[in-house]
Each structure stands twice: as C-alpha cells, then as structure tokens.
Short mmCIF file of C-alpha atoms in Angstrom, two decimals:
data_model
loop_
_atom_site.label_atom_id
_atom_site.label_comp_id
_atom_site.label_asym_id
_atom_site.label_seq_id
_atom_site.Cartn_x
_atom_site.Cartn_y
_atom_site.Cartn_z
CA MET A 259 185.48 36.69 -93.37
CA VAL A 260 186.27 38.95 -90.42
CA LEU A 261 182.63 38.95 -89.31
CA ALA A 262 182.59 35.17 -89.45
CA LEU A 263 185.67 35.00 -87.23
CA TYR A 264 184.18 37.26 -84.60
CA SER A 265 180.85 35.48 -84.84
CA ALA A 266 182.58 32.23 -83.94
CA ALA A 267 184.49 33.89 -81.11
CA PHE A 268 181.32 34.66 -79.19
CA SER A 269 178.79 32.08 -80.36
CA PHE A 270 179.39 29.51 -77.67
CA ALA A 271 179.22 31.83 -74.70
CA LEU A 272 175.45 31.17 -74.70
CA ILE A 273 173.92 29.39 -71.74
CA PHE A 274 171.12 27.40 -73.27
CA SER A 275 167.72 26.38 -71.99
CA GLY A 276 167.55 24.50 -68.69
CA ARG A 277 170.03 24.70 -65.84
CA GLN A 278 169.67 20.99 -65.11
CA PRO A 279 168.88 19.29 -68.43
CA ALA A 280 170.10 15.87 -67.28
CA VAL A 281 167.69 15.97 -64.34
CA THR A 282 164.87 17.05 -66.64
CA MET A 283 165.57 14.11 -68.95
CA ALA A 284 165.53 11.63 -66.10
CA LEU A 285 162.22 12.93 -64.74
CA VAL A 286 160.53 13.61 -68.08
CA PRO A 287 162.22 11.45 -70.72
CA TRP A 288 159.82 12.60 -73.44
CA HIS A 289 160.69 16.27 -72.82
CA SER A 290 161.88 17.37 -76.26
CA THR A 291 164.14 20.22 -75.11
CA ALA A 292 166.12 18.24 -72.55
CA PRO A 293 168.09 16.12 -75.09
CA THR A 294 168.93 19.19 -77.17
CA ALA A 295 169.92 21.12 -74.04
CA ILE A 296 172.47 18.43 -73.22
CA ALA A 297 173.60 18.40 -76.85
CA ASP A 298 174.14 22.14 -76.61
CA ARG A 299 176.39 21.61 -73.59
CA LEU A 300 178.43 19.08 -75.54
CA MET A 301 178.67 21.50 -78.49
CA LEU A 302 179.72 24.24 -76.10
CA ALA A 303 182.50 22.12 -74.66
CA ALA A 304 183.76 21.09 -78.11
CA ALA A 305 183.79 24.66 -79.41
CA GLN A 306 185.46 26.05 -76.28
CA GLU A 307 188.20 23.44 -76.60
CA LYS A 308 188.80 24.44 -80.22
CA PHE A 309 188.69 28.10 -79.33
CA ARG A 310 191.28 27.70 -76.57
CA GLU A 311 193.54 25.89 -79.03
CA ALA A 312 193.12 28.81 -81.43
CA GLY A 313 194.21 31.46 -78.93
CA GLY A 314 191.15 32.33 -76.90
CA ARG A 315 189.37 35.68 -77.07
CA ASP A 316 192.34 37.73 -78.27
CA ALA A 317 191.24 39.63 -81.37
CA PRO A 318 194.72 39.49 -83.01
CA THR A 319 194.82 35.71 -82.78
CA ALA A 320 191.19 35.39 -83.83
CA ALA A 321 192.26 36.13 -87.40
CA ALA A 322 194.09 32.81 -87.47
CA MET A 323 191.62 30.79 -85.43
CA THR A 324 190.08 27.57 -86.68
CA ALA A 325 187.16 27.56 -84.26
CA LEU A 326 184.51 28.62 -86.75
CA LEU A 327 181.26 26.78 -86.11
CA SER A 328 181.26 25.58 -89.68
CA ARG A 329 184.61 23.87 -89.01
CA VAL A 330 184.29 22.68 -85.42
CA GLY A 331 181.36 20.31 -85.86
CA PRO A 332 182.45 18.52 -89.05
CA SER A 333 185.96 18.05 -87.63
CA LEU A 334 184.86 16.40 -84.37
CA PRO A 335 186.06 12.83 -83.89
CA PRO A 336 183.27 10.20 -84.03
CA GLU A 337 183.28 9.64 -80.27
CA LYS A 338 182.44 13.33 -79.68
CA ALA A 339 180.09 13.80 -82.64
CA ALA A 340 177.99 10.69 -82.00
CA PRO A 341 176.47 11.75 -78.64
CA ILE A 342 175.47 15.15 -80.08
CA ARG A 343 173.85 13.51 -83.12
CA GLU A 344 171.99 10.96 -80.99
CA LEU A 345 170.64 13.61 -78.64
CA ALA A 346 169.60 15.85 -81.54
CA LEU A 347 167.77 12.97 -83.24
CA GLU A 348 166.09 12.07 -79.95
CA GLY A 349 164.89 15.63 -79.53
CA LEU A 350 163.67 15.65 -83.13
CA SER A 351 161.80 12.40 -82.58
CA GLN A 352 159.91 14.02 -79.72
CA SER A 353 158.98 17.01 -81.87
CA ALA A 354 159.56 17.63 -85.55
CA LEU A 355 159.34 21.35 -84.76
CA ASN A 356 162.57 21.40 -82.81
CA SER A 357 164.84 24.13 -84.11
CA ALA A 358 167.64 23.28 -81.66
CA ALA A 359 167.85 19.69 -82.96
CA LEU A 360 167.95 20.92 -86.56
CA ARG A 361 170.78 23.36 -85.99
CA GLN A 362 172.70 20.77 -83.94
CA LEU A 363 172.54 18.43 -86.92
CA ALA A 364 173.67 21.38 -89.05
CA PHE A 365 176.60 21.88 -86.67
CA LEU A 366 177.82 18.34 -87.40
CA GLU A 367 177.03 18.30 -91.14
CA LYS A 368 180.07 18.12 -93.42
CA ASP A 369 178.16 18.95 -96.61
CA ARG A 370 177.86 22.75 -96.92
CA ALA A 371 174.58 22.72 -98.86
CA LYS A 372 172.94 20.35 -96.38
CA ARG A 373 174.18 22.45 -93.48
CA LYS A 374 172.62 25.59 -94.95
CA HIS A 375 169.37 23.70 -95.59
CA LEU A 376 169.18 22.48 -91.99
CA LEU A 377 169.81 25.99 -90.65
CA ASP A 378 167.14 27.43 -92.94
CA LEU A 379 164.71 24.82 -91.57
CA ALA A 380 165.70 25.66 -87.99
CA LEU A 381 165.04 29.36 -88.57
CA ARG A 382 161.78 28.58 -90.33
CA VAL A 383 160.68 26.65 -87.26
CA SER A 384 161.84 29.37 -84.84
CA ARG A 385 163.09 32.81 -85.77
CA ARG A 386 164.02 33.10 -82.10
CA ASP A 387 166.72 30.42 -82.27
CA VAL A 388 169.69 32.71 -81.77
CA LEU A 389 172.43 30.12 -82.27
CA ALA A 390 170.85 28.99 -85.54
CA GLY A 391 170.89 32.64 -86.61
CA VAL A 392 174.52 33.10 -85.62
CA GLN A 393 175.56 29.93 -87.47
CA SER A 394 173.60 31.03 -90.50
CA ALA A 395 175.24 34.47 -90.32
CA GLU A 396 178.68 32.91 -90.21
CA ILE A 397 178.09 30.92 -93.37
CA LYS A 398 176.79 34.01 -95.14
CA PHE A 399 179.84 36.00 -94.07
CA LEU A 400 182.10 33.27 -95.42
CA ASP A 401 180.15 33.45 -98.69
CA ASN A 402 180.77 37.23 -98.82
CA GLU A 403 177.09 37.92 -98.14
CA ALA A 404 177.80 40.33 -95.29
CA ASP A 405 174.50 42.18 -95.47
CA ALA A 406 172.50 38.94 -95.31
CA GLY A 407 174.67 37.79 -92.40
CA LEU A 408 174.11 41.05 -90.55
CA ALA A 409 170.39 40.61 -91.14
CA ASP A 410 170.62 37.36 -89.15
CA LEU A 411 172.43 39.13 -86.30
CA ASP A 412 169.90 41.98 -86.55
CA ARG A 413 167.11 39.44 -86.15
CA ALA A 414 168.81 37.89 -83.12
CA LEU A 415 169.14 41.29 -81.43
CA THR A 416 165.55 42.18 -82.28
CA VAL A 417 164.27 38.90 -80.88
CA SER A 418 166.00 39.11 -77.50
CA GLU A 419 168.08 41.52 -75.45
CA LYS A 420 169.62 38.50 -73.73
CA VAL A 421 171.97 38.00 -76.67
CA ASP A 422 173.44 41.52 -76.49
CA ASP A 423 176.61 40.40 -74.71
CA LEU A 424 177.18 37.91 -77.52
CA VAL A 425 176.14 39.65 -80.69
CA LEU A 426 177.05 43.28 -79.97
CA PRO A 427 180.76 42.47 -79.48
CA ILE A 428 180.67 40.59 -82.79
CA ILE A 429 179.41 43.71 -84.55
CA LEU A 430 181.76 46.11 -82.77
CA GLN A 431 184.86 43.95 -83.16
CA ALA A 432 184.12 43.41 -86.84
CA SER A 433 183.70 47.16 -87.43
CA SER A 434 187.50 47.46 -87.36
CA ASP A 435 187.41 46.00 -90.89
CA PRO A 436 186.51 48.76 -93.41
CA GLU A 437 184.28 46.54 -95.54
CA ALA A 438 182.43 45.20 -92.51
CA LEU A 439 182.10 48.75 -91.11
CA ALA A 440 180.42 49.92 -94.31
CA GLN A 441 177.87 47.10 -94.04
CA ILE A 442 177.28 47.78 -90.35
CA ARG A 443 176.75 51.49 -90.98
CA ARG A 444 174.17 50.69 -93.67
CA ARG A 445 172.33 48.52 -91.15
CA VAL A 446 172.54 51.21 -88.44
CA ALA A 447 171.18 53.83 -90.88
CA LYS A 448 167.88 51.91 -90.79
CA ASN A 449 167.58 52.79 -87.08
CA PRO A 450 167.32 49.21 -85.77
CA LEU A 451 165.63 48.52 -82.44
CA TRP A 452 168.96 47.64 -80.82
CA ILE A 453 170.95 50.77 -81.70
CA GLU A 454 170.61 52.33 -78.23
CA ARG A 455 171.74 49.04 -76.69
CA LEU A 456 174.81 49.14 -78.94
CA LEU A 457 175.67 52.59 -77.60
CA ARG A 458 175.11 51.52 -74.01
CA TYR A 459 177.30 48.48 -74.59
CA GLY A 460 180.12 50.72 -75.82
CA ILE A 461 179.67 52.99 -72.80
CA ASP A 462 179.64 50.06 -70.35
CA ASN A 463 182.61 48.42 -72.11
CA PRO A 464 184.96 51.34 -72.88
CA VAL A 465 187.34 49.24 -74.95
CA PHE A 466 184.62 49.30 -77.62
CA ALA A 467 183.95 53.07 -77.41
CA PRO A 468 186.23 53.93 -80.39
CA ARG A 469 184.34 51.36 -82.49
CA VAL A 470 181.04 53.00 -81.51
CA ALA A 471 182.52 56.35 -82.57
CA ASP A 472 183.01 54.97 -86.09
CA ILE A 473 179.32 54.09 -86.26
CA VAL A 474 177.45 57.03 -84.68
CA SER A 475 177.39 59.25 -87.76
CA ALA A 476 175.23 56.61 -89.48
CA ILE A 477 172.50 56.89 -86.82
CA PRO A 478 169.51 58.81 -88.25
CA ALA A 479 168.87 62.21 -86.69
CA ARG A 480 165.36 61.10 -85.68
CA SER A 481 166.69 58.20 -83.60
CA THR A 482 166.45 58.24 -79.81
CA ALA A 483 170.05 57.03 -79.91
CA ARG A 484 170.97 60.62 -80.80
CA ALA A 485 170.01 61.79 -77.31
CA GLN A 486 172.59 64.16 -75.84
CA GLY A 487 173.43 61.90 -72.89
CA TYR A 488 174.89 59.20 -75.11
CA GLY A 489 177.20 61.71 -76.77
CA GLN A 490 178.44 63.17 -73.49
CA GLN A 491 179.17 59.77 -71.97
CA LEU A 492 181.05 58.60 -75.05
CA ILE A 493 183.09 61.82 -75.19
CA ASP A 494 184.01 61.48 -71.50
CA ILE A 495 185.22 57.92 -72.05
CA LEU A 496 187.11 58.67 -75.25
CA VAL A 497 188.89 61.76 -73.91
CA SER A 498 189.87 59.90 -70.74
CA ALA A 499 191.34 57.16 -72.95
CA ARG A 500 193.09 59.84 -75.07
CA GLU A 501 191.14 58.69 -78.12
CA TYR A 502 190.89 62.26 -79.37
CA PRO A 503 189.94 61.63 -83.04
CA ALA A 504 187.14 59.31 -81.90
CA ALA A 505 185.93 61.89 -79.35
CA PHE A 506 185.60 64.52 -82.08
CA LYS A 507 183.72 62.05 -84.31
CA VAL A 508 181.12 61.76 -81.57
CA TYR A 509 181.11 65.51 -80.94
CA ASP A 510 180.53 66.28 -84.61
CA VAL A 511 177.44 64.05 -84.56
CA TYR A 512 175.89 64.99 -81.22
CA SER A 513 176.72 68.67 -80.78
CA PRO A 514 174.01 70.93 -82.20
CA THR A 515 176.64 73.60 -82.96
CA ARG A 516 180.26 73.73 -84.00
CA GLN A 517 182.86 74.09 -81.28
CA ALA A 518 182.64 77.67 -79.95
CA VAL A 519 185.55 78.87 -77.83
CA GLU A 520 183.71 82.10 -77.07
CA ARG A 521 181.14 80.22 -74.93
CA MET A 522 183.09 79.47 -71.77
CA GLY A 523 179.92 78.58 -69.88
CA GLY A 524 176.97 76.43 -70.88
CA GLY A 525 178.77 73.92 -73.09
CA ALA A 526 177.02 70.57 -73.42
CA PHE A 527 179.90 68.32 -74.45
CA ARG A 528 182.82 68.99 -72.18
CA PRO A 529 185.81 69.10 -72.48
CA ILE A 530 185.46 69.71 -76.24
CA ASP A 531 183.31 72.54 -74.98
CA TRP A 532 184.90 74.44 -72.09
CA GLN A 533 185.13 72.42 -68.89
CA LEU A 534 185.21 74.44 -65.68
CA THR A 535 187.02 73.32 -62.54
CA GLU A 536 185.88 74.47 -59.12
CA ASN A 537 188.01 73.49 -56.15
CA TYR A 538 188.09 74.90 -52.64
CA ASP A 539 191.32 76.82 -53.28
CA ALA A 540 190.74 78.03 -56.84
CA GLY A 541 188.43 77.56 -59.79
CA GLY A 542 185.68 78.89 -61.98
CA ARG A 543 181.89 79.02 -61.65
CA GLU A 544 179.52 79.33 -64.57
CA LEU A 545 177.26 82.38 -64.47
CA GLY A 546 175.94 82.15 -68.02
CA ALA A 547 176.86 80.99 -71.50
CA ARG A 548 179.47 83.75 -71.80
CA GLU A 549 180.27 84.63 -68.18
CA VAL A 550 182.45 82.82 -65.67
CA ASP A 551 183.36 83.86 -62.13
CA ILE A 552 186.96 82.92 -61.30
CA PHE A 553 188.63 82.98 -57.88
CA ALA A 554 191.68 81.91 -55.89
CA SER A 555 192.21 81.86 -52.12
CA PRO A 556 195.24 83.65 -50.65
CA GLU A 557 198.53 82.04 -51.70
CA ARG A 558 196.69 79.46 -53.78
CA GLN A 559 196.52 78.75 -57.48
CA GLY A 560 194.75 76.28 -59.74
CA GLU A 561 193.11 75.53 -63.06
CA PHE A 562 189.70 77.05 -63.69
CA ALA A 563 188.95 76.01 -67.29
CA ARG A 564 190.20 73.82 -70.12
CA ILE A 565 189.13 72.96 -73.63
CA LEU A 566 190.23 70.29 -76.11
CA MET A 567 191.08 71.70 -79.55
CA ARG A 568 191.99 70.34 -82.98
CA SER A 569 193.51 73.51 -84.40
CA ARG A 570 195.56 73.41 -87.57
CA PRO A 571 199.25 74.34 -87.38
CA GLY A 572 199.81 78.07 -87.13
CA SER A 573 199.89 81.04 -84.76
CA TYR A 574 196.94 81.82 -82.49
CA SER A 575 195.80 84.37 -79.94
CA LEU A 576 193.45 83.59 -77.06
CA SER A 577 191.93 86.84 -75.81
CA LEU A 578 190.02 87.26 -72.53
CA ARG A 579 188.29 90.22 -70.95
CA ALA A 580 188.08 90.51 -67.16
CA ARG A 581 185.96 92.87 -65.10
CA GLU A 582 185.05 93.29 -61.44
CA VAL A 583 188.64 92.32 -60.66
CA GLU A 584 189.46 91.89 -56.96
CA ALA A 585 193.15 91.15 -56.74
CA ALA A 586 196.14 93.12 -55.68
CA GLU A 587 198.64 90.69 -57.19
CA GLY A 588 196.53 88.00 -58.82
CA ARG A 589 197.71 86.35 -62.04
CA LEU A 590 196.08 84.55 -64.94
CA THR A 591 197.98 81.60 -66.42
CA PHE A 592 197.73 79.90 -69.80
CA ASN A 593 199.13 76.53 -70.85
CA MET A 594 198.93 74.80 -74.20
CA LEU A 595 199.72 71.08 -74.32
CA CYS A 596 200.33 69.25 -77.58
CA LEU A 597 198.53 65.90 -77.89
CA ASP A 598 199.53 63.32 -80.44
CA GLU A 599 199.49 59.51 -80.46
CA LYS A 600 198.42 59.54 -76.80
CA GLN A 601 201.45 61.61 -75.78
CA GLU A 602 201.33 65.02 -74.10
CA ARG A 603 204.07 67.61 -74.30
CA GLN A 604 204.23 71.18 -73.11
CA GLY A 605 203.69 73.94 -75.63
CA ALA A 606 203.20 77.55 -74.59
CA SER A 607 203.22 78.45 -70.89
CA LEU A 608 202.32 82.08 -70.18
CA SER A 609 201.27 84.25 -67.25
CA LEU A 610 199.79 87.75 -67.04
CA PRO A 611 198.73 89.99 -64.14
CA LEU A 612 194.99 89.68 -63.48
CA ARG A 613 193.80 93.13 -64.36
CA GLN A 614 190.69 94.92 -65.52
CA GLY A 615 190.15 94.74 -69.27
CA PRO A 616 191.48 92.64 -72.13
CA MET A 617 194.33 90.13 -71.93
CA ARG A 618 195.90 88.12 -74.72
CA PHE A 619 197.89 84.92 -74.85
CA ASP A 620 199.78 84.18 -78.07
CA TYR A 621 200.85 80.65 -78.91
CA SER A 622 201.73 78.43 -81.87
CA VAL A 623 200.61 74.97 -82.96
CA PRO A 624 203.60 73.25 -84.58
CA PRO A 625 203.20 71.35 -87.87
CA THR A 626 204.03 67.95 -86.35
CA GLY A 627 203.30 66.17 -83.10
CA CYS A 628 200.40 68.45 -82.16
CA GLY A 629 197.26 67.22 -83.90
CA TYR A 630 195.16 68.05 -80.82
CA GLN A 631 195.72 70.55 -78.02
CA TRP A 632 194.67 71.26 -74.47
CA LEU A 633 194.16 74.95 -73.72
CA ILE A 634 194.26 75.32 -69.93
CA LEU A 635 193.53 78.50 -67.97
CA GLY A 636 194.42 79.05 -64.32
CA ILE A 637 194.31 81.71 -61.64
CA GLY A 638 196.72 82.39 -58.78
CA ALA A 639 196.69 84.70 -55.77
CA GLU A 640 199.41 86.10 -53.53
CA LEU A 641 198.77 87.32 -49.99
CA ASP A 642 195.22 88.39 -50.77
CA SER A 643 192.52 86.41 -52.55
CA ALA A 644 191.90 87.01 -56.25
CA ALA A 645 188.60 87.10 -58.13
CA ALA A 646 187.25 88.38 -61.42
CA LEU A 647 184.46 87.92 -63.92
CA ILE A 648 185.45 86.70 -67.39
CA ASP A 649 182.82 87.89 -69.85
CA SER A 650 184.56 87.62 -73.20
CA VAL A 651 186.70 84.89 -74.78
CA THR A 652 187.88 84.80 -78.39
CA LEU A 653 190.36 82.68 -80.32
CA SER A 654 191.85 84.00 -83.52
CA ARG A 655 194.35 82.58 -85.96
CA THR A 656 197.15 84.94 -86.98
CA PRO A 657 197.64 85.00 -90.76
CA ALA A 658 201.00 83.71 -91.90
CA ARG A 659 203.40 86.51 -92.73
CA VAL A 660 204.24 86.78 -96.41
CA ALA A 661 207.88 87.56 -97.08
CA GLY A 662 208.39 90.64 -99.19
CA PRO A 663 210.79 91.02 -102.13
CA GLY A 664 214.39 90.75 -101.11
CA SER A 665 213.61 89.61 -97.57
#
C-alpha cells in the first residue's frame, strides 16, 4: 500500500508529449497524439486538484491521501470525465495502437478487472508508456504484488532517464516501509541499469540520502555503483546532516577496510577515516598513510585532525608519538564530543605539552547519550611557532576492572 501511495504522489508531475497540443489538433486534426495529449492535461489537472485536497507532497499526509490514480478517475464527476473519454476515444479512432488512449480509458474505468485489462493492452502496445506502467504498478501494489509493481517501475526507469525525477522518489520514499524496503533491495541486488542514477539522485537531493544508505548494501560488489566516489559523497552529506548511523552504513559497504585509527593519513572516506584540517594559522598536512606534519603559528591554535567513531561504552586511550618537535611551549589538545540523536555534548577535554616521544589521552564513553563520538586533535603555540611530525597513532580500550573479594 505504501508504494501505491507514493506512486500516486508523483505520477502526475509528468509533462506529456507536445507543448502545444491544442495547436497541433487545430492544424492536424487527424494527429492521433494531439487528442491524448490534451486528455493528459485534463487528467493532470484532475489529479493535482485531488492531491492538493489530500495534503500535497507531504509524506506524513500522503498516508491518508485519496489521490490514488485508481480512485481519482472513477470518482470524477461526469462533466470532467466526459472530455477525457471523448479525447481518448478520438485518439484511439485515429490509431488502434495508441497506448495513451488505452491508459486514459483505464484511468476512468470503475471496474477493476477492466482497468487492469486496459493497462495491460497499453503496455503491450508500448512498453515505453511510463504513465501506464506507473498506474499498473499502483494496482499491483494495492494487490500486495510489490515485486510485480516494482518490475513496472524498473521498466519505466530502464526505458527512459527522463522519468527519474518521478519514479526514483517513489522508490526512495517507499523504502521507509520495511516490507517495501525488502522488495526494493531484492530488485537492487539484480544490479539494474538505473542504480547509479538512484545514488546520484540521493546525492543531489540530500533529504533522500538516508534512504539510499538503507539500500547500498544490496548493490552487488561488481556494480559500477560501488565506485568510491559515490560512497564519499554520501558520507559527506550524511555526516553534515548528523545522520551518523546512515553514514556508517555507507562506510561499511564502500570502505575496502575496517575503520583504522592508526592511519591518520591516506583515508578514503573522511571523516570516518581521519580528516585533516590545514589553515593558515594551524593545521595538519598528510605526508603518508601513517605520518602527518602538524604546525601552529606563534600565538595561534587550531584543530588539525578529527575522526568520527562509534565506540562502545568504556574507557579508552588515544596514544600519539611525536618526533622532530619544534616548539618551546607548544601544546597538543584532545577533545571528545558525544553525539546522540543529533545532539553534541562535550566529553573529555585534555591538553599536553607538545614534546618528543609518546603522549596519551585517556577518556571514557558513557553508557548513554554517546552512541557516536568525535575525536578532535589540535595544536597550539605560544610566542614561538610549534611543529612536529606525528608518526604513530593507536586507540586501545581499557579492560573493565574486576572488583576483588571484599572490595
């Protein structure tokens, strides 16, 4: 049912053949597509009116909408239905192989079996009739034949990229329903021709990026949609939107390795891999996968690296090793921020003198309100500039202390 609702929500955004169908009809009255083009405009107006009454494009109100194609046409008053029927019949009289006329008659048909028969005929005449496919999909969704309905949408996307802005939102909106998501993932696992376009749509329309994140693990490894660039763009969008669980879903699919804190340089999917910051006053520069040059100008300080973590509750130690230190009074800072339900709150905030050799920052992840964490490193200088080379980073979890007898 949810797929049918979203299908209806986008079906009538189509701009059909002919910018000036009335002019075409006047000049070439036997032109078979001109009557159906006008009929499509009338259908569009009727459906938009119903859709506005039902609450417009808002997804929450779509669940209660009555603007399904299978309901709009049969419920039209005679004065609105008659012109559509007459134009469809006129187009059909000009050519029996007129899929638009057949699906327009299906739009008006009250009898469910006859409606399905007319749509089947329309698709038999033209597999490229997108609106016939969308109407057919809706009926199949209402009949709990989700896979068959998705096959119709699949066909529409395969036939033409021009329908992407209509059909891709249907699929992504519907993926919020667990049953629909399972069907969509099964379709995506077949590596359809449109899967890269689905990813690009989610990237270009960030509100859909979390829905794309629910789908990406179904994409076959051989697919070109598994190219690294798609993963990085999605992660950037999702982290910026504080959709941290979704960002890690994408990371787990696209990253060739598990998150490795020890590689401060060379990470492909930042900021779930280390992200370096280089400003004029302070920052860090990548020298290799495990080496970073850090610096701060006199009397300046700033962040030089951060990483997004999903550590379990417990006690941790972040250890760094610095060499080639050039700083009389430079300092290294560490901040841990707790992230939960799109809220940030300060955890540990520590500072150590920038000195040659190992340094360690101890911190704790509390059991609640800290499902994800930012680890942020900074450097500061006093009167003289500060610089060093970080060539070792490790993160270790401190085992919980076991209370002894009598303690």
